[in-house]
Short mmCIF file of C-alpha atoms in Angstrom, two decimals:
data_model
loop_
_atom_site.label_atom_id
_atom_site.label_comp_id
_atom_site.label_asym_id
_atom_site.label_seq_id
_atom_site.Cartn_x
_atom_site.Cartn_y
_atom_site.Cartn_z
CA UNK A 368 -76.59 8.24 11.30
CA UNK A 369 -79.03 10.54 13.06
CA UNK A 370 -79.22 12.39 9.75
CA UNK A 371 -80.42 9.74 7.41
CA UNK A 372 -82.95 8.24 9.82
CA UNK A 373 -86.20 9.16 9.24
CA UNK A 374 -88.67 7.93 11.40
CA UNK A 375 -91.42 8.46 9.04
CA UNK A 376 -90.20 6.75 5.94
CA UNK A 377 -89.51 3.71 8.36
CA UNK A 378 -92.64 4.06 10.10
CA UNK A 379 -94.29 3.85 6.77
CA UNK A 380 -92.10 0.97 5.67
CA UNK A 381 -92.59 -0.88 9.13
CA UNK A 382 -96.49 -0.85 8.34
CA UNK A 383 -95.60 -2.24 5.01
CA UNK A 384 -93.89 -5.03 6.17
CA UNK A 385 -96.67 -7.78 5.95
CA UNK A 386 -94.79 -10.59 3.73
CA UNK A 387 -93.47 -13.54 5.01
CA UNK A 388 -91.89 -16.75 3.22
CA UNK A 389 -94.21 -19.42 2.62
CA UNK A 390 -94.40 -22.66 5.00
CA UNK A 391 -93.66 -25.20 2.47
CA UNK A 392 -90.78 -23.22 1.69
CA UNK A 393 -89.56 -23.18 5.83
CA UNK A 394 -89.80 -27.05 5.91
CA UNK A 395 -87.51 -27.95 3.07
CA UNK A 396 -85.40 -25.59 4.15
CA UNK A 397 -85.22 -26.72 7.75
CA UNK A 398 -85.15 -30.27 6.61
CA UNK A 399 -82.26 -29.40 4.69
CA UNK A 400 -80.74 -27.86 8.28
CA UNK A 401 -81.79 -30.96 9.86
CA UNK A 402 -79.88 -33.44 7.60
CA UNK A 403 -76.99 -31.40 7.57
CA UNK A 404 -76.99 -31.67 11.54
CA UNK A 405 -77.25 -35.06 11.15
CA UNK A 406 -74.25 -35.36 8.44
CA UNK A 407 -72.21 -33.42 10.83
CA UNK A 408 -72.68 -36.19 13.38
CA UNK A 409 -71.77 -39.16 11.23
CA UNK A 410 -68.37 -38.12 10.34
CA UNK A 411 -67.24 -37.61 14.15
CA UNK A 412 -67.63 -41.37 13.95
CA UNK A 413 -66.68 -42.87 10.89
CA UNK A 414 -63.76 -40.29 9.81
CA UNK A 415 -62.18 -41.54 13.33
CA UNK A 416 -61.65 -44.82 11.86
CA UNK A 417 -60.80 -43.42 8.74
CA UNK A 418 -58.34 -41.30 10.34
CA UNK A 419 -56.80 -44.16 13.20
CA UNK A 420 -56.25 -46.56 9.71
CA UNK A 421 -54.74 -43.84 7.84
CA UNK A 422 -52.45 -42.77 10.57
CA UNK A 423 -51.42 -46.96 10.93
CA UNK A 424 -50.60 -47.15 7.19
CA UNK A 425 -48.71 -43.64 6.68
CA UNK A 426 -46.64 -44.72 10.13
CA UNK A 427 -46.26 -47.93 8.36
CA UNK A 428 -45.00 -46.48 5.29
CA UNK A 429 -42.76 -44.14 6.73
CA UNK A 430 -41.16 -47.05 8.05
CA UNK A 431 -40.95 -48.76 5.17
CA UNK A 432 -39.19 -45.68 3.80
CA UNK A 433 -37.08 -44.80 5.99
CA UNK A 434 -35.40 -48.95 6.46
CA UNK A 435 -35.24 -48.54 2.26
CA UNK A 436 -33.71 -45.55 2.32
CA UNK A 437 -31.23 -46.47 4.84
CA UNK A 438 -30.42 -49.57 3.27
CA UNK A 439 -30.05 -48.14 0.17
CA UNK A 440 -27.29 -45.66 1.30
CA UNK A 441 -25.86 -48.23 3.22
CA UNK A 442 -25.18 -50.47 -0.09
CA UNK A 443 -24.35 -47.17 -2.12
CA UNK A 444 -21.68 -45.78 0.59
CA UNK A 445 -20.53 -49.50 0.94
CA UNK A 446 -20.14 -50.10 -2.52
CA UNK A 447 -18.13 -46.55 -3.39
CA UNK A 448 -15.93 -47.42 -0.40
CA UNK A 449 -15.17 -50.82 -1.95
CA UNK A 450 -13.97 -49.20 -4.89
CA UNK A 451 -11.97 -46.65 -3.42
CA UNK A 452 -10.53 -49.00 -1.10
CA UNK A 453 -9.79 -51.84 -4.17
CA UNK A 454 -8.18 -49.20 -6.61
CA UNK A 455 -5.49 -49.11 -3.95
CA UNK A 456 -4.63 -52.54 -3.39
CA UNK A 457 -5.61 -55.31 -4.92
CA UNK A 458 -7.55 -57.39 -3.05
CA UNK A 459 -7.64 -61.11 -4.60
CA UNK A 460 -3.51 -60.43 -4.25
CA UNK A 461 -3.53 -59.49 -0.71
CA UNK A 462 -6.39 -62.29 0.36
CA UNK A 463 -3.73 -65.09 -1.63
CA UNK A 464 -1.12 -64.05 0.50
CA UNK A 465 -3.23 -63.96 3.33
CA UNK A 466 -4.16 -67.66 2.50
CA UNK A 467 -0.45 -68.44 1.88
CA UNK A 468 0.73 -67.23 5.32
CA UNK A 469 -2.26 -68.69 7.16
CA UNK A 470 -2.41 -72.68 5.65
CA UNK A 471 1.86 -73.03 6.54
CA UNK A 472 1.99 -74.34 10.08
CA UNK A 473 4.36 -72.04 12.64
CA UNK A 474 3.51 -68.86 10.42
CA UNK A 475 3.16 -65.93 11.80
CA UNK A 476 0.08 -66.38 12.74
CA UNK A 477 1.13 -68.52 15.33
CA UNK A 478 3.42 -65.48 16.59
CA UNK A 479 1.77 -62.82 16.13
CA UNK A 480 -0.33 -62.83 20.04
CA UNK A 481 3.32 -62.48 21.57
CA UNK A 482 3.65 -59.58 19.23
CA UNK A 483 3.29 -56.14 20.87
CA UNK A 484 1.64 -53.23 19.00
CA UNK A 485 3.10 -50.48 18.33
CA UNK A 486 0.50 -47.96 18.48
CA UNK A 487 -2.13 -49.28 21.45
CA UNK A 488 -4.63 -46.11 20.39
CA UNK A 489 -4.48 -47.32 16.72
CA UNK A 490 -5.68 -50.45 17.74
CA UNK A 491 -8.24 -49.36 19.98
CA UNK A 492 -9.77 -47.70 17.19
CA UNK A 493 -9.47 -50.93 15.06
CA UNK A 494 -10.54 -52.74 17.27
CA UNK A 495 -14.54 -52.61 16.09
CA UNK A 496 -13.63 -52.17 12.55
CA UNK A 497 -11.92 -55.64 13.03
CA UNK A 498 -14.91 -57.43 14.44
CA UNK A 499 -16.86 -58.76 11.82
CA UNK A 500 -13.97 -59.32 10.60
CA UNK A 501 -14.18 -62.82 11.50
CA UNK A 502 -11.90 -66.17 10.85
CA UNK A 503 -11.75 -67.41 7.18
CA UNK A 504 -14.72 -70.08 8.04
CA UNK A 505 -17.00 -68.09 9.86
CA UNK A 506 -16.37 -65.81 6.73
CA UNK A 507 -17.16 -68.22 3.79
CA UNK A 508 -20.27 -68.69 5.84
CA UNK A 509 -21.44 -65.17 5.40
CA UNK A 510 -23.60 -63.99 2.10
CA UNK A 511 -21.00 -61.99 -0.43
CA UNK A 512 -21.98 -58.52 0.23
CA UNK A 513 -21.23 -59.77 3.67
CA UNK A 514 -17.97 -61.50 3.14
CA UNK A 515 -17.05 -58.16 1.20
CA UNK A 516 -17.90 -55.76 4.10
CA UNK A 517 -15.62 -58.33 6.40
CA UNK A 518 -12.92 -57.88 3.65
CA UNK A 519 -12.93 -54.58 2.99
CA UNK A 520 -13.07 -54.03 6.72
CA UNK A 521 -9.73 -56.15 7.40
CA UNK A 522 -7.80 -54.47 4.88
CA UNK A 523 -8.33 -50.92 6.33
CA UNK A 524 -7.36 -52.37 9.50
CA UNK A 525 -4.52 -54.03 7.83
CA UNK A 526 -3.95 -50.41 6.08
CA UNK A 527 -3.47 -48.45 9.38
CA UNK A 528 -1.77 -51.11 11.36
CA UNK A 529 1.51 -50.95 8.33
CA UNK A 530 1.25 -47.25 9.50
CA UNK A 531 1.25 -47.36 12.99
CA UNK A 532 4.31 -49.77 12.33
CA UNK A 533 6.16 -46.79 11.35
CA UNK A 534 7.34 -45.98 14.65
CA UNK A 535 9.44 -42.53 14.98
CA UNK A 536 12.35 -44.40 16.00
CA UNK A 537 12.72 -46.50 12.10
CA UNK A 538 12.21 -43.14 11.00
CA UNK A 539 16.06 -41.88 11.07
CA UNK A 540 17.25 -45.25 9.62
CA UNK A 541 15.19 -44.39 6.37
CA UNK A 542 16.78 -41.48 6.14
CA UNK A 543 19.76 -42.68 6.69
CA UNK A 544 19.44 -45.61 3.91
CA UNK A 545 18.14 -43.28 1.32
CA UNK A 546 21.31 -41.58 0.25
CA UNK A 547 22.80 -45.40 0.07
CA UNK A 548 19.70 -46.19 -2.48
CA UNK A 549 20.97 -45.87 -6.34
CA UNK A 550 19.59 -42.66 -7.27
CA UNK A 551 18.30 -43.43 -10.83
CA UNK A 552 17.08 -47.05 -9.76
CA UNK A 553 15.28 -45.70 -6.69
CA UNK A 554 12.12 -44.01 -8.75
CA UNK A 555 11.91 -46.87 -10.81
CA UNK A 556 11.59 -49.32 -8.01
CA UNK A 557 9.12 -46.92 -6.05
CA UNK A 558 6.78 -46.70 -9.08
CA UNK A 559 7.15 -50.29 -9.54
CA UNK A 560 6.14 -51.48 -6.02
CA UNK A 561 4.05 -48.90 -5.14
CA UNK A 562 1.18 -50.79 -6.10
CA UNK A 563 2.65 -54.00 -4.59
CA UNK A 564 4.11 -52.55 -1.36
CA UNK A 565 0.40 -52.45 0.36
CA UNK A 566 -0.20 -55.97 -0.71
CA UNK A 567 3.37 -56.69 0.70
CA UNK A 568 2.12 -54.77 3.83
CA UNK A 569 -0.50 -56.32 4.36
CA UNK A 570 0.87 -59.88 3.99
CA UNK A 571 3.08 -59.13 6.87
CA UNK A 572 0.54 -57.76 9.28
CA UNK A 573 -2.24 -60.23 7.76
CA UNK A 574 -1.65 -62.85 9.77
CA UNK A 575 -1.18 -60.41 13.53
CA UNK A 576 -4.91 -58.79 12.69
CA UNK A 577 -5.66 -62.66 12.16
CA UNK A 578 -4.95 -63.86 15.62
CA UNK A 579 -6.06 -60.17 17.03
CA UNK A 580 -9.25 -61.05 15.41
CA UNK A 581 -10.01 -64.12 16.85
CA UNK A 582 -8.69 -63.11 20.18
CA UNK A 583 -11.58 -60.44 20.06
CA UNK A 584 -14.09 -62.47 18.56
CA UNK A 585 -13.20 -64.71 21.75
CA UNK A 586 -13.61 -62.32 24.12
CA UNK A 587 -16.46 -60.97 23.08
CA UNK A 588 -19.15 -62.92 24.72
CA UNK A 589 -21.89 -62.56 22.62
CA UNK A 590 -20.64 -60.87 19.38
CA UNK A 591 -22.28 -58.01 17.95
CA UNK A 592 -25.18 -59.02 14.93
CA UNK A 593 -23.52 -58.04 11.67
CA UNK A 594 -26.57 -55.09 12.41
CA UNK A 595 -25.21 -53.71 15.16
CA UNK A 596 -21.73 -54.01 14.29
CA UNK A 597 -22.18 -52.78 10.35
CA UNK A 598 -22.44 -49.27 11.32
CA UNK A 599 -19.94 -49.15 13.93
CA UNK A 600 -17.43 -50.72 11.26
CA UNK A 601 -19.03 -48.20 8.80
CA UNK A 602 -17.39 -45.28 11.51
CA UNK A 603 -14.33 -47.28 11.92
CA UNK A 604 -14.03 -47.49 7.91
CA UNK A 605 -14.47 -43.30 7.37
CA UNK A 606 -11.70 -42.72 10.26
CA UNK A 607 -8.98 -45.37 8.80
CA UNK A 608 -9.87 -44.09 5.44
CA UNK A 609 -8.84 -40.55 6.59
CA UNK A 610 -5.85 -42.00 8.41
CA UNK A 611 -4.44 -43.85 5.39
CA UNK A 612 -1.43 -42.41 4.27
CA UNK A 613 0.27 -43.92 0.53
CA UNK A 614 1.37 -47.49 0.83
CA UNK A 615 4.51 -48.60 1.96
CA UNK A 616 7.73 -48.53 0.01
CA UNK A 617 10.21 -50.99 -0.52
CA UNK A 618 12.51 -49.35 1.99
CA UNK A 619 9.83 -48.87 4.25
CA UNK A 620 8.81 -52.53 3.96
CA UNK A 621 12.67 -53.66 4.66
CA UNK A 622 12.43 -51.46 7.21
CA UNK A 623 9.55 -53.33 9.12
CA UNK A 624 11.51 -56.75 8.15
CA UNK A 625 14.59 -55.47 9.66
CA UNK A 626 12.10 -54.04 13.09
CA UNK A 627 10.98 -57.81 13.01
CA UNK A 628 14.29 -58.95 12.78
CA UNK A 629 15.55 -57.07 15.84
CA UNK A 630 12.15 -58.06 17.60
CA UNK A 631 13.90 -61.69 16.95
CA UNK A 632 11.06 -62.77 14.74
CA UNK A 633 13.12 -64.03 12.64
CA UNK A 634 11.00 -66.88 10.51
CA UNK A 635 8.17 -63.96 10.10
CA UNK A 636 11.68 -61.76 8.66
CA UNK A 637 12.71 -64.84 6.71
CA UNK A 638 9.39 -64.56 5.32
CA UNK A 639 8.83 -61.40 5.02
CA UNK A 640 11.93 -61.14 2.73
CA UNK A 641 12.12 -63.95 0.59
CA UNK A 642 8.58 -62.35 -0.10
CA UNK A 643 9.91 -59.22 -0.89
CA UNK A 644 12.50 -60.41 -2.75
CA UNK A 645 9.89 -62.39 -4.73
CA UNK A 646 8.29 -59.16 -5.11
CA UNK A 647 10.84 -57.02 -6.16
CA UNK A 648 13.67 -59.11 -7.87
CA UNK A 649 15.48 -56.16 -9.84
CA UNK A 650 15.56 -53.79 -6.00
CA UNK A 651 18.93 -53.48 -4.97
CA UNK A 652 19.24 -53.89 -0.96
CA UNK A 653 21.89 -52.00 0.42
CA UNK A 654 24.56 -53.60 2.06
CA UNK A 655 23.95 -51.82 5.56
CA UNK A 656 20.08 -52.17 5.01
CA UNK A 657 21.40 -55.98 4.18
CA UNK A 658 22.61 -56.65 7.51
CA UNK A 659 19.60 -55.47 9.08
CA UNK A 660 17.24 -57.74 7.02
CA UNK A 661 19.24 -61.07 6.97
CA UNK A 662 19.48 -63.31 9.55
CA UNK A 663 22.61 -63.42 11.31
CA UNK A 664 24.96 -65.40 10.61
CA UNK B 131 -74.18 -20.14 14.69
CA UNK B 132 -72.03 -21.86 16.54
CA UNK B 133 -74.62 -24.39 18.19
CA UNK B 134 -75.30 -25.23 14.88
CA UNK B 135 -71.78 -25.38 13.89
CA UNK B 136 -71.36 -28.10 16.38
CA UNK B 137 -74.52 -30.30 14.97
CA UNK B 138 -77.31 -28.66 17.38
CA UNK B 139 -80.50 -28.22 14.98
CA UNK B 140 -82.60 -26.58 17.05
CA UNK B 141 -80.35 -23.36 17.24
CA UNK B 142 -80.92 -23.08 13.39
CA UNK B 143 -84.51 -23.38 14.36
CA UNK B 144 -84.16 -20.61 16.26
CA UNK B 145 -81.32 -18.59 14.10
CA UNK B 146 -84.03 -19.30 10.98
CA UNK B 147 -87.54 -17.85 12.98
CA UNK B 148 -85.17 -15.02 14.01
CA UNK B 149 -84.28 -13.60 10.61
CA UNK B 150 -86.71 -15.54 7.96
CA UNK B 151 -89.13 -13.10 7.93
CA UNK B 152 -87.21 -10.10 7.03
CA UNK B 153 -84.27 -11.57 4.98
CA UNK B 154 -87.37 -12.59 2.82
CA UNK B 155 -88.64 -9.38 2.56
CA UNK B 156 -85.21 -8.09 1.74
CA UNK B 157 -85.29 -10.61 -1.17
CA UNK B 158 -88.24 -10.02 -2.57
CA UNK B 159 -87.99 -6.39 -2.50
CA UNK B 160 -84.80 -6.73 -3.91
CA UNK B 161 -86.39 -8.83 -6.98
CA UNK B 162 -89.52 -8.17 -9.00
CA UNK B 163 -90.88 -11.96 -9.57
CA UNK B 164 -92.00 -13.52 -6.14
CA UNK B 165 -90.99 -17.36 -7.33
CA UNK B 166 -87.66 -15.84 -8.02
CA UNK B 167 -87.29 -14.21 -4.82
CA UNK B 168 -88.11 -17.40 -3.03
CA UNK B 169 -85.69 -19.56 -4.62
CA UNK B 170 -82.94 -17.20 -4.43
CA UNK B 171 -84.15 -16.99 -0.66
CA UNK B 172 -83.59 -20.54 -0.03
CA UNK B 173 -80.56 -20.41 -1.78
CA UNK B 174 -79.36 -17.84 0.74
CA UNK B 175 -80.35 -20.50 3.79
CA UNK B 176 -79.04 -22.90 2.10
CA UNK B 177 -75.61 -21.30 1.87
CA UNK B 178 -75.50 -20.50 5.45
CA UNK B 179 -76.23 -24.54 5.95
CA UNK B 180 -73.13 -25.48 4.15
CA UNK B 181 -71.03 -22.71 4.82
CA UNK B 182 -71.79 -23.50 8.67
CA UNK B 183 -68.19 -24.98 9.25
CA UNK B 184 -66.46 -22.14 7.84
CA UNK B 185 -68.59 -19.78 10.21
CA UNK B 186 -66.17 -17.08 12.24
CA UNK B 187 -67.60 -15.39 15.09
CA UNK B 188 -65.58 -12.51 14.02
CA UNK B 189 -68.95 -10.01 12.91
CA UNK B 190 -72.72 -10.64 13.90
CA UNK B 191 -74.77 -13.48 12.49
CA UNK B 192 -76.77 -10.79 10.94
CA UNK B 193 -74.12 -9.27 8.77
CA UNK B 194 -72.98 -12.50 7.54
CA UNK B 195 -76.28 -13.51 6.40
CA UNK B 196 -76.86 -10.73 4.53
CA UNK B 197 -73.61 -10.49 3.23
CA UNK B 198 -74.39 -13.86 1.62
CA UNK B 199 -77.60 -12.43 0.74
CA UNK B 200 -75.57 -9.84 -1.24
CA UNK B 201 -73.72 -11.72 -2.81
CA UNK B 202 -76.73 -14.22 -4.16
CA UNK B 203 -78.41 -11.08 -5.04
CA UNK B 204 -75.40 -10.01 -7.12
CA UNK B 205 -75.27 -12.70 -8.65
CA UNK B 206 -78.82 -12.55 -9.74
CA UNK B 207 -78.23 -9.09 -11.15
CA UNK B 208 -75.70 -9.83 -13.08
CA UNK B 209 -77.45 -12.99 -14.93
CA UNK B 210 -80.21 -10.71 -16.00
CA UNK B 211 -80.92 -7.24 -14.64
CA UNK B 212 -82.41 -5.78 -11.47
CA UNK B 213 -86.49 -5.95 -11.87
CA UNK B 214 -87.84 -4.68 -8.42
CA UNK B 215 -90.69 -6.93 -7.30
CA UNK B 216 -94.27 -5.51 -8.37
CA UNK B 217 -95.86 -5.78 -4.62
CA UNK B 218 -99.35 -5.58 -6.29
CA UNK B 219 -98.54 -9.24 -7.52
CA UNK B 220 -99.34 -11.21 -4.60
CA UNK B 221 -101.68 -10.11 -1.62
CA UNK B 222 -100.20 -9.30 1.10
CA UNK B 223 -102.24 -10.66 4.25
CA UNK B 224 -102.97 -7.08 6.19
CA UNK B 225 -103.92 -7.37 9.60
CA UNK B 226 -106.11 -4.63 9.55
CA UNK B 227 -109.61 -5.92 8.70
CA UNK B 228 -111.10 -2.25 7.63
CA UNK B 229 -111.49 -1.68 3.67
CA UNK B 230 -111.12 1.53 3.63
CA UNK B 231 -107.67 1.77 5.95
CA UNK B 232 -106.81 -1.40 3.55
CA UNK B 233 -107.72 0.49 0.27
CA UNK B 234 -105.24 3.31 1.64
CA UNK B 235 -102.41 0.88 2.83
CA UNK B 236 -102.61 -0.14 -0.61
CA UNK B 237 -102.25 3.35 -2.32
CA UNK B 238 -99.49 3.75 0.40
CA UNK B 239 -97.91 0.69 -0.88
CA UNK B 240 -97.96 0.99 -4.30
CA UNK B 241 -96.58 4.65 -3.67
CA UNK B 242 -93.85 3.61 -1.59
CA UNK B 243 -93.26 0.42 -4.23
CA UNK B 244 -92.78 3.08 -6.84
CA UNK B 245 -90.73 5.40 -5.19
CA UNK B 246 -88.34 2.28 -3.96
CA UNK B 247 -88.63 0.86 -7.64
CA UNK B 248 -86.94 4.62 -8.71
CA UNK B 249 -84.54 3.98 -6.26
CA UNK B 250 -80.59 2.78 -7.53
CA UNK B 251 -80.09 -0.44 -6.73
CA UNK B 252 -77.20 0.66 -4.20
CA UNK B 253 -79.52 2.56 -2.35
CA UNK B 254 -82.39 0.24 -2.53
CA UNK B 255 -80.26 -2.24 -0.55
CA UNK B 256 -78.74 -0.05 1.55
CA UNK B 257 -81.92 1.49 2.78
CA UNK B 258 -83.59 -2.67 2.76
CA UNK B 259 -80.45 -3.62 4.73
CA UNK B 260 -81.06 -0.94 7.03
CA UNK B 261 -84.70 -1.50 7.60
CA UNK B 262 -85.15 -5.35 7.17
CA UNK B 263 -81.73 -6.37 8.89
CA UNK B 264 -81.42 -3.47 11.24
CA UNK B 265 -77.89 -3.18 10.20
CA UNK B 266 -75.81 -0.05 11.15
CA UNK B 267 -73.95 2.04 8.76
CA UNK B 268 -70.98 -0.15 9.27
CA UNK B 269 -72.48 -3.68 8.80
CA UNK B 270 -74.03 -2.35 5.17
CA UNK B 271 -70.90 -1.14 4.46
CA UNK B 272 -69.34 -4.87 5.45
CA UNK B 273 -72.00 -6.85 3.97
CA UNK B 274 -71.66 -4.71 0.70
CA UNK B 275 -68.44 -4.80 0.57
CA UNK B 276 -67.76 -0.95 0.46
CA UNK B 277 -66.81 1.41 2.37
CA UNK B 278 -69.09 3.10 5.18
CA UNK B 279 -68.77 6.79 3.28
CA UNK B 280 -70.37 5.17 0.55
CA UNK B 281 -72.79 3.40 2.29
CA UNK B 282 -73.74 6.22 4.60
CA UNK B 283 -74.24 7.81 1.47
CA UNK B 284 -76.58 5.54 0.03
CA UNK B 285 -78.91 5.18 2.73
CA UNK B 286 -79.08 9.06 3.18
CA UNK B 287 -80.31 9.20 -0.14
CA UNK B 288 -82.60 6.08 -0.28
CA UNK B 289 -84.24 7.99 2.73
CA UNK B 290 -84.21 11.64 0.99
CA UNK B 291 -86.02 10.11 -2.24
CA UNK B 292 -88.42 7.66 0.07
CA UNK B 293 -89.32 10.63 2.25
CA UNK B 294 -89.61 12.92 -0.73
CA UNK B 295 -92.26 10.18 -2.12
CA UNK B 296 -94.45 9.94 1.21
CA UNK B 297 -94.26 13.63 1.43
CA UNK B 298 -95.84 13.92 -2.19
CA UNK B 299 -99.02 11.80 -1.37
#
């Protein structure tokens, strides 16, 4: 630097350096300073308001959002899960033999609290799915996509209960009675009630999830808001979804008459077969699965 | 800067006494026509007014005035040319009341006018920025935008042609 300095040349230039800017030209531009000191005030006022209303709305909106969103999935998921669940059995069918079973007097409705379950976990895990499932009434009281939610809810229940009625020990017996079957009717009869046999199902266990329903619905002081409870049946739905196994056969629905028969239900067994029977006219029983189902004599 | 940043006018009172005096001189020796040299000079402040939120304490207050000097500057020379400003066109108040040491300040002037007129525009504004600002080899190379090789460069020749000049008359 030492090398370019001259002190001469800036000696010269120092006594050279007379001009200034003028005084008219120093006001407007500290005026212009001054104004912008005073704009820089203003804001830290009004842009706080600005700002607390803007944050208000946007939380607002996000709200808004976020309960639209939701309930949008919520009818979406509800509405794909009524169609899945539907395709399998058909639910006007199941809800007129739910009707039947429930209007006759000494049904097995009327039974069913003596009735033990056979799987206590599997009803445990029901157990919320099953509570908005309320009685018929409180039901009909309920907007559609309400009533639907309750329906769909009871027939998953109704779903897992026909297959925690498979217990291990009807399990040989099957085997047993399917050698006896008629070979070439057998696949007939299977593709022929397999779209009945869940309907048939749950017909039998209708009337138990019933009575288990308004036992909880009892004990449950104050009920859950359909709210609260929608989600929780939501969880219960995606679990007995996952659980369901294909509906019941014929053999596997004599088997559960002949269970109630030894149980010594016998009017729900009566039931249960002239019902089948109804169901299935052209299914041979087998004489040995015969004696199981009948009532003795 | 920052004073003022935060809405105290006073400290651009006293930022503005500080540095009006020579950032106009840098102007108007940077431009030949005095009305043009004061607008583009309170175009400068006026730049540093808005840009006063944007303000980083990251280099002195001097270098980023006269960086936006610079730039105004540039801009001015690329619209139309670089005249340097004709100091015989306005009288310069002289302190020194004597005609004869005025007559010679004059001549001195108008030799040192010419000789800075001759001057590259580079070097004219590296040797301004030097004497006007006070600004080290470094800060003209920052407020330039080059490097400091180059602007070393320029002021070592703005002073070899200046002193060359004086050493004439």
């Amino acid at each position: 630097m030492a090398d370019e300095l001259d002190p001469k040349v800036s000696q010269r230039y120092q006594e050279l350096r007379t001009e200034e800017p003028p005084r008219e030209l120093d006001q407007v531009i500290l005026a212009a300073a001054h104004r912008a000191a005073d704009r820089a005030h203003a804001p830290l006022v009004a842009p706080a308001g600005r700002h607390r209303w803007y944050f208000a709305f946007g939380a607002v909106a996000v709200l808004v959002l976020a309960v639209a969103i939701t309930v949008q999935l919520d009818r979406t998921q509800l509405d794909s899960e009524a169609l899945t669940v539907a395709s399998a059995p058909p639910v006007s069918e199941v809800r007129k033999e739910r009707e039947g079973f429930s209007s006759e007097p000494g049904a097995l409705a009327d039974q069913a609290p003596a009735r033990e379950v056979p799987a206590p976990e599997t009803r445990k895990k029901s157990a919320p799915a099953a509570a908005p499932a309320k009685p018929q009434p409180a039901e009909n009281a309920l907007p559609p996509q309400a009533a639907e939610v309750a329906r769909v809810d009871r027939l998953e229940s109704r779903r897992e209960q026909s297959l925690a009625a498979e217990s291990p020990s009807a399990q040989p017996e099957r085997k047993e009675q399917a050698p006896a079957a008629p070979a070439a009717e057998a696949p007939s009869n299977q593709e022929q009630g397999q779209d009945q046999s869940s309907a048939v199902a749950g017909s039998l266990l209708g009337s138990e999830l019933q009575a288990r329903g308004s036992r909880e619905a009892a004990a449950a002081a104050a009920p859950p808001s359909q709210a609260t409870a929608r989600p929780q049946a939501k969880a219960q739905e995606s679990q007995a979804i996952a659980a369901i196994a294909p509906p019941l056969g014929p053999e596997q629905l004599l088997e559960r008459i002949a269970e109630l028969r030894r149980e010594g239900k016998h009017a729900d067994a009566d039931k249960a077969l002239a019902e089948f029977r109804q169901r299935y006219p052209e299914y041979r029983i087998s004489e040995q699965m015969l004696k199981k189902v009948e009532r003795p004599k | 800067m920052l004073a003022y940043r935060g809405g105290d006018a006073r400290a651009f009172e006293t930022l503005y006494s500080r540095h009006r005096a020579r950032l106009f001189r840098f102007v108007l020796r940077s431009i030949k026509v005095r009305a043009l040299a004061e607008e583009l000079y309170q175009e400068v402040w006026m730049r540093v007014i808005e840009a006063r939120a944007s303000y980083k304490p990251s280099a002195r207050f001097t270098t980023w005035l006269y960086t936006i000097a610079h730039n105004r500057l540039v801009d001015h020379w690329r619209r139309g040319g670089l005249p340097l400003v004709s100091l015989d066109d306005h009288d310069a108040p002289s302190s020194t009341p004597d005609p004869a040491h005025h007559a010679e300040a004059r001549e001195t002037l108008a030799r040192f006018a010419e000789a800075l007129e001759k001057l590259p525009p580079a070097q004219r504004e590296a040797f301004l920025l030097h004497e006007e600002a006070g600004l080290s080899v470094p800060e003209i190379a920052a407020a330039t935008a080059s490097n400091e090789e180059a602007a070393k460069s320029r002021l070592r020749y703005a002073m070899a042609k200046l002193k060359a000049a004086l050493d004439d008359g």
